[in-house]
């Protein structure tokens, strides 16, 4: 299994500012995923982050808005840039176990943009 | 592109009643299907996956490729089953595609 620590757990931010979310895993993992869950919606994949390479973004998400860092096999950050109220969501970090049989999730970051 | 559909936002049953949470998918390849659950104030966690064909907490789910369904069933619901349930599909890219979720409320 993998234990994920995600920080902050929640934040209220002013529009136009940026927030960086941290994801720390207790074991080395190859792939880390960032998801967004807008109010009343399901989880949507933002990007896949591999160590040592650029993140791969899904349609509708761009690096300028959601820059991702992956400096090593246990850590990643997602930045939500130039925020607007539409960015108010829960952001989740996820990894898969070494056997690729199960995904583990952080507790999420609840972001409110005012 | 793959898609997962959960038609019910809310399913409310009484304790001891049977439960079926519906999930349909569309994907051109061979799917890996999962049910994830989120209990109140807890993080999302795996409930079961189709390849293991196991029963977890009394829940089972059978992959029906003809109907492209992966419904979650339990013969007798318990109050502690109240939670948000997500059906998810995984492709070769390893990321999950989630359905919109069904909130199960089990009333005493």
Short mmCIF file of C-alpha atoms in Angstrom, two decimals:
data_model
loop_
_atom_site.label_atom_id
_atom_site.label_comp_id
_atom_site.label_asym_id
_atom_site.label_seq_id
_atom_site.Cartn_x
_atom_site.Cartn_y
_atom_site.Cartn_z
CA UNK A 1 0.00 0.00 0.00
CA UNK A 2 0.96 3.67 -0.18
CA UNK A 3 0.24 6.45 2.26
CA UNK A 4 -0.16 9.89 0.74
CA UNK A 5 0.11 13.14 2.65
CA UNK A 6 -1.40 16.09 0.83
CA UNK A 7 -1.05 19.69 1.96
CA UNK A 8 -2.85 21.98 2.52
CA UNK A 9 -6.08 20.22 3.31
CA UNK A 10 -8.04 23.35 2.52
CA UNK A 11 -7.49 26.98 1.65
CA UNK A 12 -9.40 30.11 0.78
CA UNK A 13 -7.60 32.25 -1.79
CA UNK A 14 -8.10 35.56 -3.50
CA UNK A 15 -8.69 35.57 -7.22
CA UNK A 16 -5.59 36.24 -9.25
CA UNK A 17 -3.26 34.53 -6.79
CA UNK A 18 -1.66 31.08 -7.02
CA UNK A 19 -1.67 28.09 -4.68
CA UNK A 20 0.78 25.21 -4.62
CA UNK A 21 -0.45 21.84 -3.39
CA UNK A 22 2.05 19.30 -2.14
CA UNK A 23 1.81 15.53 -2.34
CA UNK A 24 4.22 13.32 -0.38
CA UNK A 25 4.19 9.52 -0.70
CA UNK A 26 5.76 7.12 1.80
CA UNK A 27 7.24 4.95 -0.96
CA UNK A 28 8.81 5.43 -4.36
CA UNK A 29 6.29 5.45 -7.19
CA UNK A 30 6.74 5.88 -10.91
CA UNK A 31 3.52 7.63 -11.82
CA UNK A 32 1.58 10.22 -9.87
CA UNK A 33 -1.76 11.59 -10.94
CA UNK A 34 -3.55 14.84 -10.18
CA UNK A 35 -7.33 14.97 -10.27
CA UNK A 36 -9.88 17.72 -9.83
CA UNK A 37 -13.34 17.29 -8.38
CA UNK A 38 -15.56 20.27 -8.96
CA UNK A 39 -18.62 20.74 -6.74
CA UNK A 40 -21.16 18.03 -7.43
CA UNK A 41 -18.99 16.51 -10.14
CA UNK A 42 -16.85 13.43 -10.50
CA UNK A 43 -13.08 13.26 -10.47
CA UNK A 44 -11.39 14.49 -13.64
CA UNK A 45 -7.77 13.77 -14.45
CA UNK A 46 -5.66 16.91 -14.79
CA UNK A 47 -2.28 15.40 -15.57
CA UNK A 48 0.08 12.50 -15.08
CA UNK A 49 3.45 13.29 -13.52
CA UNK A 50 6.47 11.07 -14.07
CA UNK A 51 9.78 11.74 -12.39
CA UNK A 52 12.35 13.25 -14.69
CA UNK A 53 9.99 14.25 -17.47
CA UNK A 54 7.35 16.83 -18.26
CA UNK A 55 3.87 16.13 -16.98
CA UNK A 56 1.29 14.92 -19.49
CA UNK A 57 -1.85 17.05 -19.42
CA UNK A 58 -5.37 16.03 -20.33
CA UNK A 59 -7.50 17.91 -22.77
CA UNK A 60 -8.69 21.15 -21.24
CA UNK A 61 -5.76 21.52 -18.86
CA UNK A 62 -2.58 23.43 -19.69
CA UNK A 63 0.81 23.73 -18.07
CA UNK A 64 0.61 27.51 -17.70
CA UNK A 65 -2.49 27.18 -15.54
CA UNK A 66 -1.53 24.00 -13.67
CA UNK A 67 2.26 23.69 -13.53
CA UNK A 68 3.43 20.45 -11.96
CA UNK A 69 6.76 19.52 -10.46
CA UNK A 70 8.03 16.00 -9.85
CA UNK A 71 11.53 16.32 -8.42
CA UNK A 72 11.81 12.75 -7.12
CA UNK A 73 9.93 9.48 -6.81
CA UNK A 74 8.10 10.40 -3.61
CA UNK A 75 7.00 13.99 -4.11
CA UNK A 76 5.02 16.20 -6.48
CA UNK A 77 3.42 19.62 -6.48
CA UNK A 78 0.50 21.06 -8.41
CA UNK A 79 0.14 24.81 -8.68
CA UNK A 80 -3.18 26.42 -9.51
CA UNK A 81 -2.19 29.72 -11.11
CA UNK A 82 -4.02 33.01 -11.52
CA UNK A 83 -7.03 31.59 -9.75
CA UNK A 84 -10.64 32.44 -10.45
CA UNK A 85 -13.79 31.29 -8.64
CA UNK A 86 -14.19 28.57 -11.29
CA UNK A 87 -11.08 26.92 -9.87
CA UNK A 88 -12.88 26.23 -6.61
CA UNK A 89 -12.66 22.45 -6.36
CA UNK A 90 -11.15 19.58 -4.49
CA UNK A 91 -7.75 18.63 -5.87
CA UNK A 92 -6.51 15.09 -5.32
CA UNK A 93 -3.17 13.42 -5.68
CA UNK A 94 -3.08 9.72 -6.52
CA UNK A 95 -0.52 6.97 -7.01
CA UNK A 96 -0.66 3.31 -7.92
CA UNK A 97 0.90 0.52 -5.93
CA UNK A 98 3.91 -1.33 -7.26
CA UNK A 99 1.73 -4.08 -8.67
CA UNK A 100 -0.47 -1.60 -10.54
CA UNK A 101 -3.51 -3.17 -8.97
CA UNK A 102 -4.83 -0.37 -6.83
CA UNK A 103 -4.81 3.42 -6.79
CA UNK A 104 -4.28 5.32 -3.54
CA UNK A 105 -5.47 8.83 -2.92
CA UNK A 106 -4.53 11.74 -0.78
CA UNK A 107 -7.17 13.27 1.42
CA UNK A 108 -7.60 16.10 -1.05
CA UNK A 109 -7.18 19.87 -0.97
CA UNK A 110 -10.43 21.82 -0.81
CA UNK A 111 -9.80 25.12 -2.57
CA UNK A 112 -12.17 28.06 -2.44
CA UNK A 113 -11.42 31.10 -4.58
CA UNK A 114 -13.13 34.34 -3.59
CA UNK B 1 -12.74 7.95 -25.59
CA UNK B 2 -13.73 5.94 -22.57
CA UNK B 3 -16.71 6.88 -20.45
CA UNK B 4 -18.27 5.63 -17.22
CA UNK B 5 -21.91 6.27 -16.42
CA UNK B 6 -23.57 6.00 -13.04
CA UNK B 7 -27.20 6.94 -13.60
CA UNK B 8 -28.21 7.41 -9.98
CA UNK B 9 -26.91 10.32 -7.92
CA UNK B 10 -28.62 9.04 -4.79
CA UNK B 11 -29.83 5.62 -3.73
CA UNK B 12 -31.70 5.36 -0.45
CA UNK B 13 -32.58 1.98 1.06
CA UNK B 14 -33.51 0.57 4.43
CA UNK B 15 -31.18 -1.57 6.46
CA UNK B 16 -31.39 -5.19 5.36
CA UNK B 17 -32.66 -4.37 1.87
CA UNK B 18 -30.75 -5.41 -1.26
CA UNK B 19 -28.61 -2.82 -2.96
CA UNK B 20 -27.59 -2.44 -6.59
CA UNK B 21 -25.52 0.50 -7.74
CA UNK B 22 -25.47 0.71 -11.50
CA UNK B 23 -22.42 1.33 -13.65
CA UNK B 24 -22.14 1.24 -17.43
CA UNK B 25 -19.04 1.93 -19.44
CA UNK B 26 -17.93 2.56 -22.98
CA UNK B 27 -14.46 1.59 -24.06
CA UNK B 28 -13.21 -0.02 -27.23
CA UNK B 29 -10.49 -2.11 -25.59
CA UNK B 30 -10.41 -4.59 -22.71
CA UNK B 31 -11.40 -2.67 -19.62
CA UNK B 32 -10.20 -2.89 -16.07
CA UNK B 33 -13.07 -1.89 -13.83
CA UNK B 34 -13.12 -0.86 -10.20
CA UNK B 35 -15.42 0.35 -7.50
CA UNK B 36 -14.03 2.99 -5.17
CA UNK B 37 -15.76 4.16 -2.01
CA UNK B 38 -15.52 7.30 0.07
CA UNK B 39 -16.91 7.15 3.58
CA UNK B 40 -17.69 10.36 5.42
CA UNK B 41 -14.52 12.28 6.28
CA UNK B 42 -12.30 9.61 4.77
CA UNK B 43 -10.28 9.46 1.61
CA UNK B 44 -11.25 7.61 -1.51
CA UNK B 45 -10.32 3.93 -1.31
CA UNK B 46 -10.61 0.81 -3.40
CA UNK B 47 -13.61 -1.40 -2.68
CA UNK B 48 -13.15 -4.06 -5.33
CA UNK B 49 -11.89 -4.72 -8.84
CA UNK B 50 -13.31 -6.98 -11.47
CA UNK B 51 -10.19 -9.06 -12.08
CA UNK B 52 -10.11 -10.35 -8.53
CA UNK B 53 -13.74 -11.51 -8.57
CA UNK B 54 -13.89 -11.23 -4.80
CA UNK B 55 -16.50 -10.12 -2.32
CA UNK B 56 -15.54 -7.22 -0.08
CA UNK B 57 -17.75 -6.22 2.85
CA UNK B 58 -20.48 -8.32 1.27
CA UNK B 59 -20.32 -6.42 -2.03
CA UNK B 60 -19.83 -8.11 -5.37
CA UNK B 61 -19.63 -6.82 -8.92
CA UNK B 62 -19.63 -8.81 -12.14
CA UNK B 63 -18.32 -7.50 -15.40
CA UNK B 64 -20.89 -8.02 -18.16
CA UNK B 65 -19.14 -7.27 -21.42
CA UNK B 66 -22.30 -7.83 -23.46
CA UNK B 67 -24.15 -5.14 -21.55
CA UNK B 68 -20.96 -3.15 -20.80
CA UNK B 69 -21.96 -3.03 -17.16
CA UNK B 70 -20.27 -3.48 -13.81
CA UNK B 71 -23.06 -3.13 -11.28
CA UNK B 72 -22.26 -3.28 -7.58
CA UNK B 73 -24.51 -5.46 -5.46
CA UNK B 74 -25.07 -6.39 -1.86
CA UNK B 75 -27.90 -8.62 -0.67
CA UNK B 76 -28.42 -6.96 2.72
CA UNK B 77 -27.43 -3.33 3.22
CA UNK B 78 -25.96 -2.14 6.51
CA UNK B 79 -25.94 1.38 7.91
CA UNK B 80 -22.16 1.46 7.72
CA UNK B 81 -22.42 1.03 3.95
CA UNK B 82 -23.62 4.63 3.66
CA UNK B 83 -21.01 6.36 1.52
CA UNK B 84 -20.22 7.74 -1.91
CA UNK B 85 -19.47 5.04 -4.47
CA UNK B 86 -17.55 5.61 -7.68
CA UNK B 87 -17.24 3.23 -10.59
CA UNK B 88 -13.95 3.65 -12.44
CA UNK B 89 -12.32 2.34 -15.57
CA UNK B 90 -8.62 2.02 -16.21
CA UNK B 91 -6.97 1.87 -19.61
CA UNK B 92 -3.41 1.17 -20.65
CA UNK B 93 -2.52 4.74 -19.68
CA UNK B 94 -2.99 3.72 -16.04
CA UNK B 95 -5.06 6.72 -15.02
CA UNK B 96 -8.64 6.18 -13.91
CA UNK B 97 -11.78 7.46 -15.56
CA UNK B 98 -14.49 7.90 -12.95
CA UNK B 99 -18.24 7.89 -13.09
CA UNK B 100 -20.15 10.71 -11.46
CA UNK B 101 -20.72 8.73 -8.29
CA UNK B 102 -23.73 7.43 -6.41
CA UNK B 103 -24.45 8.35 -2.82
CA UNK B 104 -25.83 5.36 -0.93
CA UNK B 105 -27.92 6.12 2.13
CA UNK B 106 -28.88 3.18 4.30
CA UNK B 107 -31.61 4.11 6.72
CA UNK B 108 -32.20 2.27 10.00
#
